[in-house]
PDB file of C-alpha atoms in Angstrom:
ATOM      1  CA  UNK A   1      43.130  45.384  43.065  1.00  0.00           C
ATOM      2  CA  UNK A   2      41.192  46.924  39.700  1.00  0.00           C
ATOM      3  CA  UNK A   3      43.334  45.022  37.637  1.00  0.00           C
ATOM      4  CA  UNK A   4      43.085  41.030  39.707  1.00  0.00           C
ATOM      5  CA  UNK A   5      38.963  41.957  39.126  1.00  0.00           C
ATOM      6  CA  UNK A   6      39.959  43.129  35.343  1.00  0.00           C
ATOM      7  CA  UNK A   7      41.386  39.805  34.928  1.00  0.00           C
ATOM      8  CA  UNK A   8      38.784  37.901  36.918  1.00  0.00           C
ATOM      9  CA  UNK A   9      36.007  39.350  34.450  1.00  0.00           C
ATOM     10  CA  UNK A  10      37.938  38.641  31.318  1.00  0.00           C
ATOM     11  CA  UNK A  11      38.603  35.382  32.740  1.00  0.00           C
ATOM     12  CA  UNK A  12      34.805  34.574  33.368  1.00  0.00           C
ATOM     13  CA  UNK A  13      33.916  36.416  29.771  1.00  0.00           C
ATOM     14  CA  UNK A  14      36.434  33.539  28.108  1.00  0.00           C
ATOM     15  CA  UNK A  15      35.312  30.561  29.999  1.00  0.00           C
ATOM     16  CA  UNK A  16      31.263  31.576  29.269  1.00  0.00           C
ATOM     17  CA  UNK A  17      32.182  32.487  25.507  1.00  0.00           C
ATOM     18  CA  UNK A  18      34.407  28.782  25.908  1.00  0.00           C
ATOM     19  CA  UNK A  19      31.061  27.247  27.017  1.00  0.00           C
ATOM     20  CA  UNK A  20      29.276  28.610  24.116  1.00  0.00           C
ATOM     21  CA  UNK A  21      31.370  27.498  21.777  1.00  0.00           C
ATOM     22  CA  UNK A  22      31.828  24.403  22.688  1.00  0.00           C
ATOM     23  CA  UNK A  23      27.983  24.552  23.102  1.00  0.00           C
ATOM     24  CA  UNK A  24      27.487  25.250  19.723  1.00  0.00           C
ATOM     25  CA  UNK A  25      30.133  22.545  18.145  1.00  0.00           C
ATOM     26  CA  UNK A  26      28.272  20.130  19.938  1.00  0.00           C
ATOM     27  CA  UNK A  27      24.989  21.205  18.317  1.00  0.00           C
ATOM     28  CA  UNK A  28      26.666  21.308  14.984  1.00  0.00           C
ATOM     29  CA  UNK A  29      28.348  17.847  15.201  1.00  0.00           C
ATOM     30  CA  UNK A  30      24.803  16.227  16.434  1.00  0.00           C
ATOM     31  CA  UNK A  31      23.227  18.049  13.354  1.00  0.00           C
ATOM     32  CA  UNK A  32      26.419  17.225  10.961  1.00  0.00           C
ATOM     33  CA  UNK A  33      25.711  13.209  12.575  1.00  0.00           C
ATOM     34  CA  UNK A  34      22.221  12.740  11.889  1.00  0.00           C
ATOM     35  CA  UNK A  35      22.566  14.048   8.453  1.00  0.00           C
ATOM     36  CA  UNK A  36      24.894  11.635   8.196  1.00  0.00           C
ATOM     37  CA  UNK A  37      23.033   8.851   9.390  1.00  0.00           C
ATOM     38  CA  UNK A  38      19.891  10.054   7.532  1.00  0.00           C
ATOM     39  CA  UNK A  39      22.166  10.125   4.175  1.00  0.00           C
ATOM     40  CA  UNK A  40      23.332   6.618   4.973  1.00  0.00           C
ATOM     41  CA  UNK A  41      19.543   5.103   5.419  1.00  0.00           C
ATOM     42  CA  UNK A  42      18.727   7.169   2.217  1.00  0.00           C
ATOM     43  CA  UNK A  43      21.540   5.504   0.516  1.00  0.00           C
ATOM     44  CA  UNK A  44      20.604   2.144   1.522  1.00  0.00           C
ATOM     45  CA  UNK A  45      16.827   2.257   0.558  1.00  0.00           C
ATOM     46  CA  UNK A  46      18.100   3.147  -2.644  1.00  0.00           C
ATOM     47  CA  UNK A  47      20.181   0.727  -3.065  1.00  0.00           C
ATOM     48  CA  UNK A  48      18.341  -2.111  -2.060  1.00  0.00           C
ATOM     49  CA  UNK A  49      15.829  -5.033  -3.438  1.00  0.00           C
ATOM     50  CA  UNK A  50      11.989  -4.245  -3.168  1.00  0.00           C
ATOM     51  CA  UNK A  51      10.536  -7.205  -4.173  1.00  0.00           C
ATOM     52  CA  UNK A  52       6.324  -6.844  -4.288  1.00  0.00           C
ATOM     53  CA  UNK A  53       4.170  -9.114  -5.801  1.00  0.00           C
ATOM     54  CA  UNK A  54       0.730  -8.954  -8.338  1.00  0.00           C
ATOM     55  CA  UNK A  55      -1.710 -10.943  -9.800  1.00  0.00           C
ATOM     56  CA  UNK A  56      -1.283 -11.933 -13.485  1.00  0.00           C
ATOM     57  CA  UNK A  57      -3.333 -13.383 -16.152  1.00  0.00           C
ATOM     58  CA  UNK A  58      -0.837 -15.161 -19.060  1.00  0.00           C
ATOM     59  CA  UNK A  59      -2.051 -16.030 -22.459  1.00  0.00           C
ATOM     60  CA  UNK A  60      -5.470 -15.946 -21.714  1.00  0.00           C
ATOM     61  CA  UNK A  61      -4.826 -19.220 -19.808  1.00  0.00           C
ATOM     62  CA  UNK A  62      -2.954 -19.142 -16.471  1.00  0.00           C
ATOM     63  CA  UNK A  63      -3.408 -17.501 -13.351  1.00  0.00           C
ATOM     64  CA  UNK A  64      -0.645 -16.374 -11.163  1.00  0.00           C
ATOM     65  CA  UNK A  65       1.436 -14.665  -8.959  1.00  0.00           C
ATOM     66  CA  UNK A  66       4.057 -12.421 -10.305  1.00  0.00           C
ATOM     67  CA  UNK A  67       7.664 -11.562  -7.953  1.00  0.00           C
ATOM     68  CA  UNK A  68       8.953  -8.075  -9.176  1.00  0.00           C
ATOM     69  CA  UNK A  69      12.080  -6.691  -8.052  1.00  0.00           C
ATOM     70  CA  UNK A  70      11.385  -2.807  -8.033  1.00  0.00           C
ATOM     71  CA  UNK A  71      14.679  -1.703  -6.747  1.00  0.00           C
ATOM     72  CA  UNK A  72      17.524  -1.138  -7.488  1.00  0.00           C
ATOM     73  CA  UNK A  73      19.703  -3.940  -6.247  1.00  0.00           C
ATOM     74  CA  UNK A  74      19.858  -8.072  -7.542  1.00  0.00           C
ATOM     75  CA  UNK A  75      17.316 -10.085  -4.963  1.00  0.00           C
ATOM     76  CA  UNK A  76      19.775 -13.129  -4.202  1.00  0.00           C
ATOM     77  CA  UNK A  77      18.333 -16.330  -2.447  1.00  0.00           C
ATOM     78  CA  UNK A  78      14.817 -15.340  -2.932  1.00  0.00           C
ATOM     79  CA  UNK A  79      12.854 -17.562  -1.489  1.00  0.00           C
ATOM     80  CA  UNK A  80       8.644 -18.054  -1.605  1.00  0.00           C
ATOM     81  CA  UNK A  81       6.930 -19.434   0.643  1.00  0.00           C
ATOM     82  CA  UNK A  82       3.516 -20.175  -0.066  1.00  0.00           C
ATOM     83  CA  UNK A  83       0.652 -20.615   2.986  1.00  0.00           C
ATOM     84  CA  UNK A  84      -0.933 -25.090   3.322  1.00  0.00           C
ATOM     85  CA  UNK A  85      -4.239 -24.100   2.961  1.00  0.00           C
ATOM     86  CA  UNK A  86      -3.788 -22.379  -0.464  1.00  0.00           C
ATOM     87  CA  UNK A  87      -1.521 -24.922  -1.758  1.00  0.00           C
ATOM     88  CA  UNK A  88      -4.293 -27.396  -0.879  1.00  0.00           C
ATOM     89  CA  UNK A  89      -7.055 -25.245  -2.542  1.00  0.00           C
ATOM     90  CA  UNK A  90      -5.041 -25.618  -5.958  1.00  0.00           C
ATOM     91  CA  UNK A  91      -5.136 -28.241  -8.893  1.00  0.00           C
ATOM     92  CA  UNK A  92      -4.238 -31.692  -8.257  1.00  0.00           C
ATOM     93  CA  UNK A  93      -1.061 -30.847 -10.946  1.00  0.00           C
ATOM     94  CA  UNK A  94      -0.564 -27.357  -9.603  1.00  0.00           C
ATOM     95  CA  UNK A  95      -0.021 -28.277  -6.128  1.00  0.00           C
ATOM     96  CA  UNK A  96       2.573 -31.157  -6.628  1.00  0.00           C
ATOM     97  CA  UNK A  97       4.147 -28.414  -9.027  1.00  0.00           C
ATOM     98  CA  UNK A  98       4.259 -25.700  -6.299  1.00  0.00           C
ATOM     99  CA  UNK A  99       5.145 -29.027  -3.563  1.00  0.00           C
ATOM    100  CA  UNK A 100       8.112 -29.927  -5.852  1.00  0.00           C
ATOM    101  CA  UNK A 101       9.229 -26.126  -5.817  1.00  0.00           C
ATOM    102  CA  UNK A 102       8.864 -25.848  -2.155  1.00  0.00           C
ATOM    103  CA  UNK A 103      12.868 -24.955  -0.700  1.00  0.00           C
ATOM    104  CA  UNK A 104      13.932 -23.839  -4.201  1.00  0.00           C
ATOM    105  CA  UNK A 105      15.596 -20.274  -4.561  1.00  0.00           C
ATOM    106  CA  UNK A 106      15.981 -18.016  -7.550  1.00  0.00           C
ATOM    107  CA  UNK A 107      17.425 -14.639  -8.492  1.00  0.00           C
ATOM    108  CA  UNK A 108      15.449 -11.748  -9.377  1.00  0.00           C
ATOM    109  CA  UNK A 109      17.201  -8.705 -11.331  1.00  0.00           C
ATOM    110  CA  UNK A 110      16.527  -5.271 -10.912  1.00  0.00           C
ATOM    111  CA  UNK A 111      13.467  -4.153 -12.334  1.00  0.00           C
ATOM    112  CA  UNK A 112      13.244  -8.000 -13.150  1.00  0.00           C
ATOM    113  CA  UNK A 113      10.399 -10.458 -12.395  1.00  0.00           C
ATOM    114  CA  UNK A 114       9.153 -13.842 -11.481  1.00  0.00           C
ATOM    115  CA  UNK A 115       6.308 -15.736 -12.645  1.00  0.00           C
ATOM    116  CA  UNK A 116       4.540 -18.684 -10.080  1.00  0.00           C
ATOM    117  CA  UNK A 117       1.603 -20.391 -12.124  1.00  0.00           C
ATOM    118  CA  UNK A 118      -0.926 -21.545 -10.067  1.00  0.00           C
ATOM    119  CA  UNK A 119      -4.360 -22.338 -11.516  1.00  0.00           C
ATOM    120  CA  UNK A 120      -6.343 -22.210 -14.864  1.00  0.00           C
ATOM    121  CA  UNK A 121      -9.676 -20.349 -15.734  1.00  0.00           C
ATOM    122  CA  UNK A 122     -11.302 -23.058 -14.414  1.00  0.00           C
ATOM    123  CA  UNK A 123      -9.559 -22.622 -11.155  1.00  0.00           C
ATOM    124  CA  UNK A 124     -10.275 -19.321 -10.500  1.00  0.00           C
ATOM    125  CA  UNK A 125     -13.984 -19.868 -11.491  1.00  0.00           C
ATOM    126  CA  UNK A 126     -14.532 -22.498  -8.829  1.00  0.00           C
ATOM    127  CA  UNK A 127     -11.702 -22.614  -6.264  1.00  0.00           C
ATOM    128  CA  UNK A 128     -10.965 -18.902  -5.559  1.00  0.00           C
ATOM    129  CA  UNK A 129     -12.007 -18.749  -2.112  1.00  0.00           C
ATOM    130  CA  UNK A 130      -8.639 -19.489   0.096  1.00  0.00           C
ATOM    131  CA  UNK A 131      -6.776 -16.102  -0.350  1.00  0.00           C
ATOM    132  CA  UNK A 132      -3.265 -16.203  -1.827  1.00  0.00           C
ATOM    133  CA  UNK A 133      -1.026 -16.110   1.458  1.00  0.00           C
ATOM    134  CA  UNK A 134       2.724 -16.582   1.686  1.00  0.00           C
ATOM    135  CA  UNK A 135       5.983 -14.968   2.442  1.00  0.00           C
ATOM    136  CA  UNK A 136       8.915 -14.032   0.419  1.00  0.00           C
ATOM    137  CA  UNK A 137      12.601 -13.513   1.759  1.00  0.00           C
ATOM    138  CA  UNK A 138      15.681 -12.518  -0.370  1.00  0.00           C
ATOM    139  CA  UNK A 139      18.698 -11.032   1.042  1.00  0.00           C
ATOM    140  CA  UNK A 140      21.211  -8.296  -0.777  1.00  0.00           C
ATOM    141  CA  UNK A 141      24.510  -6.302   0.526  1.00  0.00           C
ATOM    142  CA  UNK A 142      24.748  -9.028   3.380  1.00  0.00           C
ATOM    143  CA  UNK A 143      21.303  -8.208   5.055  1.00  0.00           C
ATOM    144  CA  UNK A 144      17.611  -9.910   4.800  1.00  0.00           C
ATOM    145  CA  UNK A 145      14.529  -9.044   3.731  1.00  0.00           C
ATOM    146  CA  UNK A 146      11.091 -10.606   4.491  1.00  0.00           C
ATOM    147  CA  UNK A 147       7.638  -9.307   3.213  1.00  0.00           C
ATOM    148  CA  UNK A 148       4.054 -10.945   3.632  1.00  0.00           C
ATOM    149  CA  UNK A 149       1.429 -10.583   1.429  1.00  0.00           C
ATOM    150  CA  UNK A 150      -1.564 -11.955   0.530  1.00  0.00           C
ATOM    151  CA  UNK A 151      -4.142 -11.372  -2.033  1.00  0.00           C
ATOM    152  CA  UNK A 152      -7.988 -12.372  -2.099  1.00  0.00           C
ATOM    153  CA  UNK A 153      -8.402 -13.966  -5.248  1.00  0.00           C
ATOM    154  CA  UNK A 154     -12.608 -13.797  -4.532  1.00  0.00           C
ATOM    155  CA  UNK A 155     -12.833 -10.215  -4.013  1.00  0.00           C
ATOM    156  CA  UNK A 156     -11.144 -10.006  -7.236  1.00  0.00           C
ATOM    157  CA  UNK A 157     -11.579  -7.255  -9.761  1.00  0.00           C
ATOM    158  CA  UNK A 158     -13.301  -9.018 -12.849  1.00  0.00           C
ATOM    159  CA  UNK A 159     -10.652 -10.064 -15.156  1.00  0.00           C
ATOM    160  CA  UNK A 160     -10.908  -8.774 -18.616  1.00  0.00           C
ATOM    161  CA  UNK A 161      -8.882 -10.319 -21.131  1.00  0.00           C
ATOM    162  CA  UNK A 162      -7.160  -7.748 -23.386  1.00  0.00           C
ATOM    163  CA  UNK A 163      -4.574  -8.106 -26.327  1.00  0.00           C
ATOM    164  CA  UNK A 164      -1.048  -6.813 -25.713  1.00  0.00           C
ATOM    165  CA  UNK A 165       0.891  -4.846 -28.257  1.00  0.00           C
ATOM    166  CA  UNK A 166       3.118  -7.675 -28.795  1.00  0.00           C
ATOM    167  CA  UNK A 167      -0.246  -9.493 -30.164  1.00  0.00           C
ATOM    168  CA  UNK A 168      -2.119  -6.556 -32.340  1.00  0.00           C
ATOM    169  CA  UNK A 169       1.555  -6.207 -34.040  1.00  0.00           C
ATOM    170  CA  UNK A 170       1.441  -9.509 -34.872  1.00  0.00           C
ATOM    171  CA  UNK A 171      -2.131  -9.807 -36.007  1.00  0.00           C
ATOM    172  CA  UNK A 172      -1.048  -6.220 -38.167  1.00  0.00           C
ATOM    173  CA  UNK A 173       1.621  -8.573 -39.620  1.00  0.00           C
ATOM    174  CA  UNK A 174      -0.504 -11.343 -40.217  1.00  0.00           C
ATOM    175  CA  UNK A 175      -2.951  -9.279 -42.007  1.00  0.00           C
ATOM    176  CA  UNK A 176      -0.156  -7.524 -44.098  1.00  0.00           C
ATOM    177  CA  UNK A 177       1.204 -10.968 -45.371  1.00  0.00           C
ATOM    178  CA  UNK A 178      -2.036 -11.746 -46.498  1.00  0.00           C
ATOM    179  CA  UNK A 179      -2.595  -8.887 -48.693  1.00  0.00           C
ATOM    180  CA  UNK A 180       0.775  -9.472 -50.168  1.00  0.00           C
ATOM    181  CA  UNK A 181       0.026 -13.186 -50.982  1.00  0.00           C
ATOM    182  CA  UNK A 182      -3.384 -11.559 -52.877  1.00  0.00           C
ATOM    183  CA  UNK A 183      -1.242  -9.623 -54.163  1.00  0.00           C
ATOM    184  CA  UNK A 184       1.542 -12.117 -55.794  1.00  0.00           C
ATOM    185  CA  UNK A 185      -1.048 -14.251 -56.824  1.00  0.00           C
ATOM    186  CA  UNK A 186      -2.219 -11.527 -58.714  1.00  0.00           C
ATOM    187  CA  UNK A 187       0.445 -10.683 -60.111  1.00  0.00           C
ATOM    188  CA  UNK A 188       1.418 -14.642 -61.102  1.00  0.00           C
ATOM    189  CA  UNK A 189      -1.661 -14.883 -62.589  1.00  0.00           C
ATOM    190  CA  UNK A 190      -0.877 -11.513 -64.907  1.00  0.00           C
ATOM    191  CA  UNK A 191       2.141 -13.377 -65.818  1.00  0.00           C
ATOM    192  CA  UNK A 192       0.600 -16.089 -67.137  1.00  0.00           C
ATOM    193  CA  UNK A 193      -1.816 -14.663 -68.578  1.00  0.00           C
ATOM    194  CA  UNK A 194       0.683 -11.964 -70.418  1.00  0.00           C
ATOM    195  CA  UNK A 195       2.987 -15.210 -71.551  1.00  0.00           C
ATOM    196  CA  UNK A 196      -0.209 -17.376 -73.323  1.00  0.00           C
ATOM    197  CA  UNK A 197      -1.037 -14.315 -74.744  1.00  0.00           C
ATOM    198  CA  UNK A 198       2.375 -13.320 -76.680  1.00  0.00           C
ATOM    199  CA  UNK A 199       3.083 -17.514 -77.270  1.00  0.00           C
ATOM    200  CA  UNK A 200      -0.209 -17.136 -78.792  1.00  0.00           C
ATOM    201  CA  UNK A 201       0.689 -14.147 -81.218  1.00  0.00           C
ATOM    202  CA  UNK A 202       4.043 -15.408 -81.829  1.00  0.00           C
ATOM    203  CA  UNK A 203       1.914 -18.876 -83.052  1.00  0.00           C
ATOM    204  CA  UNK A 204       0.034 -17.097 -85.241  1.00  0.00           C
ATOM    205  CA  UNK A 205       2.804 -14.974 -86.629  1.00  0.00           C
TER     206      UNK A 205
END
């Protein structure tokens, strides 16, 4: 009779110790899983397009709207979508421009960019009010991507125009070239001068 209750209790000890075990592997597997899926999302926001967009000010001249791919991945099929009323606030040649572009896609590179002109200095000056709405979609690795944005062109920071280091080099340049052309000229001229003077001795040798 001790021994049927021995085996009884060891019995009950294995099946709670079972339960515990299996409790546990359970725990671990749901832990090991959304690791897992966690590692997975991690990987794919790495590895994907980030396309975001800013305002830009080219060659003193041109206002626009620049696409820039900040991720890691090519932005295939991008596609901008611009809102009717800005479109319609534009210039007469900048809106067919942008109506003629309408439907077109492009590719943006990692860490690449886009440029969309849309006004001059004069435009910004008198026609800023309709903000700069739109939409952009691009797709990569089979899936799509759509961001918004919008930017309120009158509420603008004032827009300083400053000289990039692709322009002081070559005003550096320019300057040097100058000073060299002084400088050959001065040295033709001693030239000249040093050849009339020895045809001159050798004359009145």
């Amino acid at each position: 009779m001790t021994s049927d209750w021995a085996m009884v209790f060891i019995t009950l000890v294995y099946v709670i110790a079972t339960i515990f075990i299996c409790w546990a592997n359970f725990k671990s597997a749901r832990v090991s899983k959304e690791q897992l899926i966690e590692m997975q999302k991690q990987f794919e926001e790495n590895n994907r397009p980030y396309v975001e967009v800013e305002f830009i000010f080219v060659k003193r001249a041109f206002y626009g709207l620049r696409f820039i791919n900040n991720g890691n991945v090519v932005a295939k099929n991008v596609s901008i979508e611009l809102s009717s009323d800005f479109i319609d606030s534009l210039e007469i040649s900048m809106k067919e421009m942008l109506i003629k572009q309408a439907g077109k896609k492009c590719i943006i590179g990692a860490h690449q960019s886009y440029d969309l002109h849309f006004g001059t200095c004069e435009y910004l000056k008198k026609n800023c009010k309709v903000p700069a709405d739109g939409k952009i979609t691009y797709f990569a690795n089979g899936k799509e991507y759509e961001e918004d944005f919008s930017i309120d062109l009158g509420n603008y920071m004032t827009i300083f125009s400053v000289s990039s280091d692709y322009e002081d080099m070559l005003e550096i340049v320019k300057k040097q070239n100058f000073v060299l052309e002084e400088i050959k000229q001065s040295i033709d001229n001693l030239s000249s001068n040093i050849i009339k003077t020895t045809k001159k001795e050798n004359e009145d040798i």
